[in-house]
Coordinates of N, CA and C and ligand atoms in Angstrom, one line a residue:
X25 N 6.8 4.9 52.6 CA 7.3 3.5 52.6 C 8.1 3.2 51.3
X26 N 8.8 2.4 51.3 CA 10.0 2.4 50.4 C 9.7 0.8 50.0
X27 N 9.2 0.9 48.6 CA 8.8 -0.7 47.8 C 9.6 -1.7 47.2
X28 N 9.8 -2.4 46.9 CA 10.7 -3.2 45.9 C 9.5 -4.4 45.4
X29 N 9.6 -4.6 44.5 CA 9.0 -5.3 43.6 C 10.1 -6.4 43.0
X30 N 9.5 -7.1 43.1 CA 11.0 -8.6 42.7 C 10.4 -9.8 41.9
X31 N 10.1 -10.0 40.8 CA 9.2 -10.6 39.6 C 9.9 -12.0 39.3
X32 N 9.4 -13.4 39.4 CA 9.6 -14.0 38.4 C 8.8 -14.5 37.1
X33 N 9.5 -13.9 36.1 CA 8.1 -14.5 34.8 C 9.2 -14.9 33.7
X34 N 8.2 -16.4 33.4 CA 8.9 -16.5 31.8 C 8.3 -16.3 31.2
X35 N 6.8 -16.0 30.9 CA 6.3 -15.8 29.3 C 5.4 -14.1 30.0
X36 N 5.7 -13.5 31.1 CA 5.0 -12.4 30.5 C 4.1 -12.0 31.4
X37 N 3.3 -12.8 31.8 CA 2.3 -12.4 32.3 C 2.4 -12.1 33.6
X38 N 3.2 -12.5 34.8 CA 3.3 -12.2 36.3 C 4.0 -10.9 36.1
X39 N 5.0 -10.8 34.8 CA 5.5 -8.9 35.3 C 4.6 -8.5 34.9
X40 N 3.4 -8.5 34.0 CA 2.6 -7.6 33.7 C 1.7 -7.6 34.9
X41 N 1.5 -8.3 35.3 CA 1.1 -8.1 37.1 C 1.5 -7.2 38.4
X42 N 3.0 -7.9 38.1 CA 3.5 -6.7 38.3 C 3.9 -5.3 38.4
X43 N 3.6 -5.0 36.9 CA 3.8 -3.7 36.2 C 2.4 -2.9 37.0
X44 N 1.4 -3.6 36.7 CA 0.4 -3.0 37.3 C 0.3 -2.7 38.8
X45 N 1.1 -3.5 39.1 CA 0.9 -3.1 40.6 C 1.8 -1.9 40.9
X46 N 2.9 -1.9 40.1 CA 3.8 -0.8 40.5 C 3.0 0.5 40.2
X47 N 2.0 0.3 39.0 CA 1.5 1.8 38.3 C 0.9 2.0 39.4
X48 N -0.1 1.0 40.0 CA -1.1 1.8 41.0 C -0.7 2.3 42.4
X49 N 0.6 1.6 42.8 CA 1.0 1.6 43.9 C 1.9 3.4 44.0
X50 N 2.7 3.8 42.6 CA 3.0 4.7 42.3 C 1.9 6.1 42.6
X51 N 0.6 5.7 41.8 CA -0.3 6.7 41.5 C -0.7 6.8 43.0
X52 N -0.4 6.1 43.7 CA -1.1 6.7 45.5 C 0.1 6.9 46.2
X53 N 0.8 7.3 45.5 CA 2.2 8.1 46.2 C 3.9 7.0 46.4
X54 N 3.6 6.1 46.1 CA 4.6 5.3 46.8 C 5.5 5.4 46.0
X55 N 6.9 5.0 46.7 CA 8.3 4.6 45.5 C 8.5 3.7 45.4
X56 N 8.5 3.1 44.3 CA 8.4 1.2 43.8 C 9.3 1.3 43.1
X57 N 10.3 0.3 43.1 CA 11.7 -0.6 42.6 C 10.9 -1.5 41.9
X58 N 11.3 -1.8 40.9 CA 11.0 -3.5 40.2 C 11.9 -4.4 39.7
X59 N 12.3 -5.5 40.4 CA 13.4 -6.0 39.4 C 12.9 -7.6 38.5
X60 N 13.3 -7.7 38.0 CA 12.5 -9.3 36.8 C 13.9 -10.2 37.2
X61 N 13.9 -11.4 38.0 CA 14.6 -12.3 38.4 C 15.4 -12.6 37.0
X62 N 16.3 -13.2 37.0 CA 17.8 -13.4 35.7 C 18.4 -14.3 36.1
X63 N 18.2 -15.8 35.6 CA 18.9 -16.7 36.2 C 20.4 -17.0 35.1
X64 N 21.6 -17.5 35.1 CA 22.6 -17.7 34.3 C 21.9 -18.5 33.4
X65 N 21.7 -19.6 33.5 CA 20.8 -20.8 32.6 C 19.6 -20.5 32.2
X66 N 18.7 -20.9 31.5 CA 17.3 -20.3 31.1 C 16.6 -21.8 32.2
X67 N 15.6 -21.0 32.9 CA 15.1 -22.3 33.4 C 13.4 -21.7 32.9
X68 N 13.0 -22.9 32.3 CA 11.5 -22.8 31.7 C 10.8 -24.2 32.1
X69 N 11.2 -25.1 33.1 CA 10.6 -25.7 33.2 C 11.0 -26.6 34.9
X70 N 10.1 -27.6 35.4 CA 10.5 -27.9 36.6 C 9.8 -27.0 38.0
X71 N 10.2 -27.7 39.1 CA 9.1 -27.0 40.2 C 10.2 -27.1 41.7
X72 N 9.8 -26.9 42.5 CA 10.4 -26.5 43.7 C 10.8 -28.0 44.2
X73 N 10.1 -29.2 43.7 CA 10.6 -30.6 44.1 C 11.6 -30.8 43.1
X74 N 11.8 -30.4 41.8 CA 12.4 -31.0 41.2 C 13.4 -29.9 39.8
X75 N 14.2 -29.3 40.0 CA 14.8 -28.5 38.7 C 16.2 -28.5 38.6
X76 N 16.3 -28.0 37.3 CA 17.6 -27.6 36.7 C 18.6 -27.1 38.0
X77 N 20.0 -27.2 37.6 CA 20.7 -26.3 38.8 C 20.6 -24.9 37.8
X78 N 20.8 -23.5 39.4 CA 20.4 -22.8 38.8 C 21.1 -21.4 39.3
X79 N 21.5 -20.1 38.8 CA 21.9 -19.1 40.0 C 21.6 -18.1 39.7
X80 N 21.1 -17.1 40.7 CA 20.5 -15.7 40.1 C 21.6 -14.8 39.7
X81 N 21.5 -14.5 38.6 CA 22.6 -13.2 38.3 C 22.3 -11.9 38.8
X82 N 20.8 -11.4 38.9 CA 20.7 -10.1 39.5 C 19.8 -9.7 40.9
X83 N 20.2 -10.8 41.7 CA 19.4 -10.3 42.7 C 20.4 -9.0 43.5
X84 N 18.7 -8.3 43.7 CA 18.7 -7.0 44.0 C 18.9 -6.6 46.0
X85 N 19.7 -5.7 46.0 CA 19.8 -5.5 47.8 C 18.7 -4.3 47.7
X86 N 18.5 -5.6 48.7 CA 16.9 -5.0 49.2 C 17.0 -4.3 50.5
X87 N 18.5 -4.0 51.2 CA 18.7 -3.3 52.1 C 17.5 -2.4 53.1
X88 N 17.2 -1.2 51.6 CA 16.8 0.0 52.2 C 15.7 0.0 51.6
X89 N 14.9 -0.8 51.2 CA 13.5 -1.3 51.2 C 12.3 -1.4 53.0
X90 N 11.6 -1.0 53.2 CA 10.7 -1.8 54.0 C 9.9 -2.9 53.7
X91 N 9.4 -3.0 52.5 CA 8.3 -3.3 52.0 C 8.6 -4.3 50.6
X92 N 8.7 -5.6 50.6 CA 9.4 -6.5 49.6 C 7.8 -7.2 48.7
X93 N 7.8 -6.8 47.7 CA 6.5 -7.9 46.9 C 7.2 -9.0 46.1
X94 N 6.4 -9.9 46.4 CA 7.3 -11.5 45.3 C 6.5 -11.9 44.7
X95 N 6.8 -11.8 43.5 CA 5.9 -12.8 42.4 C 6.5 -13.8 40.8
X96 N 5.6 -14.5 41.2 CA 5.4 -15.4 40.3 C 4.8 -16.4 39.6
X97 N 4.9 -17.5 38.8 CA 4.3 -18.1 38.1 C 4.0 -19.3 38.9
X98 N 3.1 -19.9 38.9 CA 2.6 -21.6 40.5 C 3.5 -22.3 39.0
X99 N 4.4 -23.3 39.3 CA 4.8 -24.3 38.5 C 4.7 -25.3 39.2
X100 N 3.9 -26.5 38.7 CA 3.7 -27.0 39.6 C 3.2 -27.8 40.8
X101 N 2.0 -27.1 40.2 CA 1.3 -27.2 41.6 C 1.5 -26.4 42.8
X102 N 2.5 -25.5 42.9 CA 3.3 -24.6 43.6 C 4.0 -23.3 43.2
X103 N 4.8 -22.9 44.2 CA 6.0 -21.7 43.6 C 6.8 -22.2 42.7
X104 N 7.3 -20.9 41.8 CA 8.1 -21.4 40.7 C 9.8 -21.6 41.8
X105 N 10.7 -22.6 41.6 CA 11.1 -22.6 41.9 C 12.5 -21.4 41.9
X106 N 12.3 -21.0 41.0 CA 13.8 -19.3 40.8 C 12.8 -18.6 42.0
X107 N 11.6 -18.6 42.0 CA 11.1 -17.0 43.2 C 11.3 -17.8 44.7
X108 N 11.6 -18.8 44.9 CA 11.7 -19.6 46.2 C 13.0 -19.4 46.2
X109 N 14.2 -19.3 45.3 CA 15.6 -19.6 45.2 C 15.9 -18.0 46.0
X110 N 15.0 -17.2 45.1 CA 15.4 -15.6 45.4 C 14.9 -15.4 47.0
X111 N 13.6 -16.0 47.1 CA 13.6 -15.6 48.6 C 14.8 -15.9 49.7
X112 N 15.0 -17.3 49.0 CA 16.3 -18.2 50.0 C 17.8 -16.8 50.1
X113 N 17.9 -16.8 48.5 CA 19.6 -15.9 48.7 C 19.3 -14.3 49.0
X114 N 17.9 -14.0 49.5 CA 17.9 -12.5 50.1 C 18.1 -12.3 51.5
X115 N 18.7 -13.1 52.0 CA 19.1 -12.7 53.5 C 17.8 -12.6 54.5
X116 N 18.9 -11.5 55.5 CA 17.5 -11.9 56.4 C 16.5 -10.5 56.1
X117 N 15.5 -11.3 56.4 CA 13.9 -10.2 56.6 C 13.7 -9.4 57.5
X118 N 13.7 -9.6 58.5 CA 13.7 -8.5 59.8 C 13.4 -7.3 59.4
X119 N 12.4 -7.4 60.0 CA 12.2 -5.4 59.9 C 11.5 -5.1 58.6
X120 N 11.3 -6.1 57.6 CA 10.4 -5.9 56.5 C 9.2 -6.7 56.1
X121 N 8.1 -6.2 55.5 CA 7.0 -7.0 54.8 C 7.0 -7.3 53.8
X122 N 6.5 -8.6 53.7 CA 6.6 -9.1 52.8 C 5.1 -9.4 52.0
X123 N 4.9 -9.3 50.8 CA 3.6 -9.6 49.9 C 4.0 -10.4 48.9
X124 N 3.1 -11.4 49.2 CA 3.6 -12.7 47.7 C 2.6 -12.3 46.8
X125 N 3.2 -12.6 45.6 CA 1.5 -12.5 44.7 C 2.0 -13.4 43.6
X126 N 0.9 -14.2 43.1 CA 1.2 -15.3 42.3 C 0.5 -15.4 40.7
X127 N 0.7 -15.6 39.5 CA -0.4 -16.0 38.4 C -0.1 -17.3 37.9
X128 N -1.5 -17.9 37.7 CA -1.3 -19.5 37.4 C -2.5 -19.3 36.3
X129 N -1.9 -21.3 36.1 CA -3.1 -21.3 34.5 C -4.6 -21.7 34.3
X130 N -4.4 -22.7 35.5 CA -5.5 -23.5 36.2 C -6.6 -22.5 37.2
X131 N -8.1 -22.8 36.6 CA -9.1 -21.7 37.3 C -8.7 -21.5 38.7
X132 N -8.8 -22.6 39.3 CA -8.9 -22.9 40.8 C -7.7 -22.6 41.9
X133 N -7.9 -21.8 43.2 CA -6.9 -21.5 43.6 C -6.0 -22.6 44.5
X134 N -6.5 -23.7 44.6 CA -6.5 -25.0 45.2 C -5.3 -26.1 44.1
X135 N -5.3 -25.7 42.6 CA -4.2 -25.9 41.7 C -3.4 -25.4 41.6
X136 N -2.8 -24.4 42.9 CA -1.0 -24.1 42.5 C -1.1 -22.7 43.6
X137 N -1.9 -22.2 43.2 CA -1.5 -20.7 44.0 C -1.8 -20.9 45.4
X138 N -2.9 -21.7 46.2 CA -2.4 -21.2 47.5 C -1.2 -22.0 48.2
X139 N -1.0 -23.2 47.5 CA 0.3 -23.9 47.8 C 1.5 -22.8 47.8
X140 N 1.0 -22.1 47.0 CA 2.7 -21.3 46.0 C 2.4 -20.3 47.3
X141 N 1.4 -19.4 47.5 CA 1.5 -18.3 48.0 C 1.9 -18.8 49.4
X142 N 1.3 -20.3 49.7 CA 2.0 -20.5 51.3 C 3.5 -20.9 51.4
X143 N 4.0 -21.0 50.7 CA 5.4 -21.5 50.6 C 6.3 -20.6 50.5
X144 N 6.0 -19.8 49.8 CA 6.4 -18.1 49.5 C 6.3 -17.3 50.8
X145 N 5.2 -17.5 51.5 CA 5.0 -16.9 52.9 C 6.1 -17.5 53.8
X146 N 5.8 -19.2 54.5 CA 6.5 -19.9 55.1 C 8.2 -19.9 54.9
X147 N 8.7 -19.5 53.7 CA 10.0 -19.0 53.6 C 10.4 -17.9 53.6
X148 N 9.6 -16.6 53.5 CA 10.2 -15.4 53.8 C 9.5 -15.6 55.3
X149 N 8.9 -16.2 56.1 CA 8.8 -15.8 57.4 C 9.6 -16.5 58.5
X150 N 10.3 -17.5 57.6 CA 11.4 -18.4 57.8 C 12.4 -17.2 58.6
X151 N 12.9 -16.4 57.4 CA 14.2 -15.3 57.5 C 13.3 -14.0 57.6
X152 N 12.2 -14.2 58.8 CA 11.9 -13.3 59.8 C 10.8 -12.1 59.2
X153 N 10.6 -12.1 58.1 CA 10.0 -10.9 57.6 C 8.5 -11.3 58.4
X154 N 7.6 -10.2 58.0 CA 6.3 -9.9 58.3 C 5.6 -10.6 57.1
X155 N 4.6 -10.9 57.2 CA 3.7 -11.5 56.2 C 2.5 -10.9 56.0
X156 N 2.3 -10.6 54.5 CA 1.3 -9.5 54.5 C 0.3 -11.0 53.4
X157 N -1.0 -10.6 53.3 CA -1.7 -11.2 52.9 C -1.7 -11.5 51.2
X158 N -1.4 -12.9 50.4 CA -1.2 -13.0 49.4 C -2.1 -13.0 48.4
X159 N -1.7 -12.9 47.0 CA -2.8 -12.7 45.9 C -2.5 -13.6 44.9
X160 N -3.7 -14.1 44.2 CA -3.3 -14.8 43.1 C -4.4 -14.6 42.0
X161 N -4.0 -14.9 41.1 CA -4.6 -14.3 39.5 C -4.2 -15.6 38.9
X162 N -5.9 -16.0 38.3 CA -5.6 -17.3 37.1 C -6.3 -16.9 35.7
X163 N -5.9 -18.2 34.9 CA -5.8 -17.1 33.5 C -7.5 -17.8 32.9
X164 N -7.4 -19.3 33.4 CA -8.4 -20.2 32.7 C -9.9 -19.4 32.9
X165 N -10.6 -19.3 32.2 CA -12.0 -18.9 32.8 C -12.2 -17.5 33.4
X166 N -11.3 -17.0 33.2 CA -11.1 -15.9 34.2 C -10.6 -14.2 33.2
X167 N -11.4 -13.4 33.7 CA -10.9 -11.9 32.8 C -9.8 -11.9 34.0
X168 N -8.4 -12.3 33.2 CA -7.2 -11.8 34.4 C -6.8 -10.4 34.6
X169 N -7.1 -10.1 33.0 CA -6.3 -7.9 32.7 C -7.3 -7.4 34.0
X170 N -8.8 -7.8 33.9 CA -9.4 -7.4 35.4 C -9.1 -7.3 36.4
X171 N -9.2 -9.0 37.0 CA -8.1 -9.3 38.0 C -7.2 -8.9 38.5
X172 N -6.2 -8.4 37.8 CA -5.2 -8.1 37.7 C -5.2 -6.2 38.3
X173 N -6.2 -6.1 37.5 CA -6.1 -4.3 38.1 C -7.3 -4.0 39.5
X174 N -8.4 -5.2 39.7 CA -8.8 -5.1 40.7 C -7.7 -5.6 42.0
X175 N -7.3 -6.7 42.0 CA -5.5 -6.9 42.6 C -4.8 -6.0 43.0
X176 N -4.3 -5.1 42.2 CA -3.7 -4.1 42.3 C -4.2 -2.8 43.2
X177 N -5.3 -2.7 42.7 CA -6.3 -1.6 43.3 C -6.0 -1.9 45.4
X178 N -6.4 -3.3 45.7 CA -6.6 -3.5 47.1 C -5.4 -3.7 47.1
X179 N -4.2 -4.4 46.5 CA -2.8 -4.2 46.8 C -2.4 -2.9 48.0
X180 N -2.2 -2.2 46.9 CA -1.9 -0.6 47.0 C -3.2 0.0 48.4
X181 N -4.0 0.0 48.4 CA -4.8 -0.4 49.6 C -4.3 -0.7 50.7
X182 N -3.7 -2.0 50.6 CA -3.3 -2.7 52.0 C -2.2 -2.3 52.3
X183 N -1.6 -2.1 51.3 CA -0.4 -1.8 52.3 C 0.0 -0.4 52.7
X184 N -1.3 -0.1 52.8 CA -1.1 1.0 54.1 C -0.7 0.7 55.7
X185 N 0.1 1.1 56.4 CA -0.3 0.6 57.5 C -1.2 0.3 58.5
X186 N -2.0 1.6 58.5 CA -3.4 0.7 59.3 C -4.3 -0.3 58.8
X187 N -4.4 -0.7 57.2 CA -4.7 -1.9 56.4 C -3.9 -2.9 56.8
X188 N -2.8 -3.2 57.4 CA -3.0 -4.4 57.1 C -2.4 -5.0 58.2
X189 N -2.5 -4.5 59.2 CA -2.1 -4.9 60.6 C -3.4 -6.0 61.3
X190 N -4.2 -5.4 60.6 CA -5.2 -6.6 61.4 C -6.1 -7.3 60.5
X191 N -5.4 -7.7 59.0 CA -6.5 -8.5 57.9 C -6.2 -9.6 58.1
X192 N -6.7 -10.4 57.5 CA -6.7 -11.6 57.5 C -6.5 -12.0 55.6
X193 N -5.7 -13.3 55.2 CA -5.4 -12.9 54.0 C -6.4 -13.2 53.2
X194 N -6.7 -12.4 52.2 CA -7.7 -12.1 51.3 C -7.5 -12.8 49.7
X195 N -6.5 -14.2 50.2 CA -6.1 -15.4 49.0 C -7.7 -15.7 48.3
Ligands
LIG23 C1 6.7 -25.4 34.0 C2 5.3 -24.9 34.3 C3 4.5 -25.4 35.2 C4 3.2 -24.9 35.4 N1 2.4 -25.4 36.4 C5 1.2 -24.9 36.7 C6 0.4 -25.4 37.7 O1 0.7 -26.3 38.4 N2 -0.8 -24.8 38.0 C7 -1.3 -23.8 37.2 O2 -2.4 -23.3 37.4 N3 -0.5 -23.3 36.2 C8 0.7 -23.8 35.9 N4 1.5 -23.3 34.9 C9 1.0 -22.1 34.2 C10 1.6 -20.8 34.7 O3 1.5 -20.7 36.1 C11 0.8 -19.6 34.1 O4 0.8 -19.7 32.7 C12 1.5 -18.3 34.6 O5 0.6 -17.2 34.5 C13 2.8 -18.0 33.8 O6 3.4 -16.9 34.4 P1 4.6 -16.1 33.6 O7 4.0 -15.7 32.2 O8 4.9 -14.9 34.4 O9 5.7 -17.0 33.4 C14 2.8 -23.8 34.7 C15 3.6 -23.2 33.7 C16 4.9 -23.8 33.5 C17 5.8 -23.2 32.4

């Protein structure tokens, strides 16, 4: 299966989420793409109701991918709004799965991530993709570098095919 990884982070911490997911997803054989979203303007602040105008400079064709992961920072209360913009200007889904995964600041997943991860779902399933079950990582109270590699671990897990055809999501 053929991966792409598609990151939004401003201070760091969702590509390093990222990063880890790529190492482990690597170490059980797969080929993972990663790209870190680049908007023309610097956007650091603002949320999916309300931001800067804004345009990606590097979004990636995800053509010959099966398999698309999205992540990002909950701003918000929700998705950051550049990883909602990227899902909007990637065309259509069809024929691919999709895995959101999210890191927020706030303990609780009821503060930002499952809003973010359902929004992130409800618009890549908008433009047809499959919806694989989302993840989220918070920083408050929480060993995230753990998190983070236990995440990773069932990540790489699931998305095997017979994993994840009949889960239910494990937010
Ligand atoms: C503009 C902005 C809004 C944020 N809103 C929330 C929020 O609603 N809930 C939350 O838990 N964390 C919120 N955070 C914290 C980030 O989600 C958290 O620090 C995240 O891990 C940052 O990821 P990054 O380093 O990849 O940018 C916000 C951060 C910023 C910059």
């Amino acid at each position: 299966m053929n991966a792409i990884i598609i990151v939004h982070s401003l201070t760091g911490t969702t590509r390093k989420f990222a990063d880890r997911i790529a190492g482990k997803m690597k170490e059980d054989g797969y080929s993972v793409s990663l790209t870190q979203i680049e908007t023309d303007v610097p956007i650091t602040s603002g949320s999916t109701r309300s931001c800067a105008k804004f345009s990606i400079t590097n979004l990636p064709d995800i053509t010959k991918y099966d398999l698309v992961l999205l992540g990002g920072p909950v701003w918000g209360f929700s998705a950051s709004p550049v990883i909602i913009a990227c899902i909007n200007a990637l065309g259509d889904l069809q024929g691919k799965k999709v895995l959101p995964f999210v890191t927020m600041g706030f303990p609780f997943k009821f503060m930002g991530g499952k809003p973010a991860i359902g929004l992130m779902s409800r618009n890549a399933a908008e433009k047809n993709a499959t919806i694989l079950p989302g993840f989220i990582v918070s920083k408050l109270f929480h060993d995230i570098k753990n998190d983070m590699d236990k995440a990773a671990v069932l990540i790489s897990s699931l998305l095997k095919p017979t994993q994840w055809q009949n889960k239910n999501s494990i937010t």
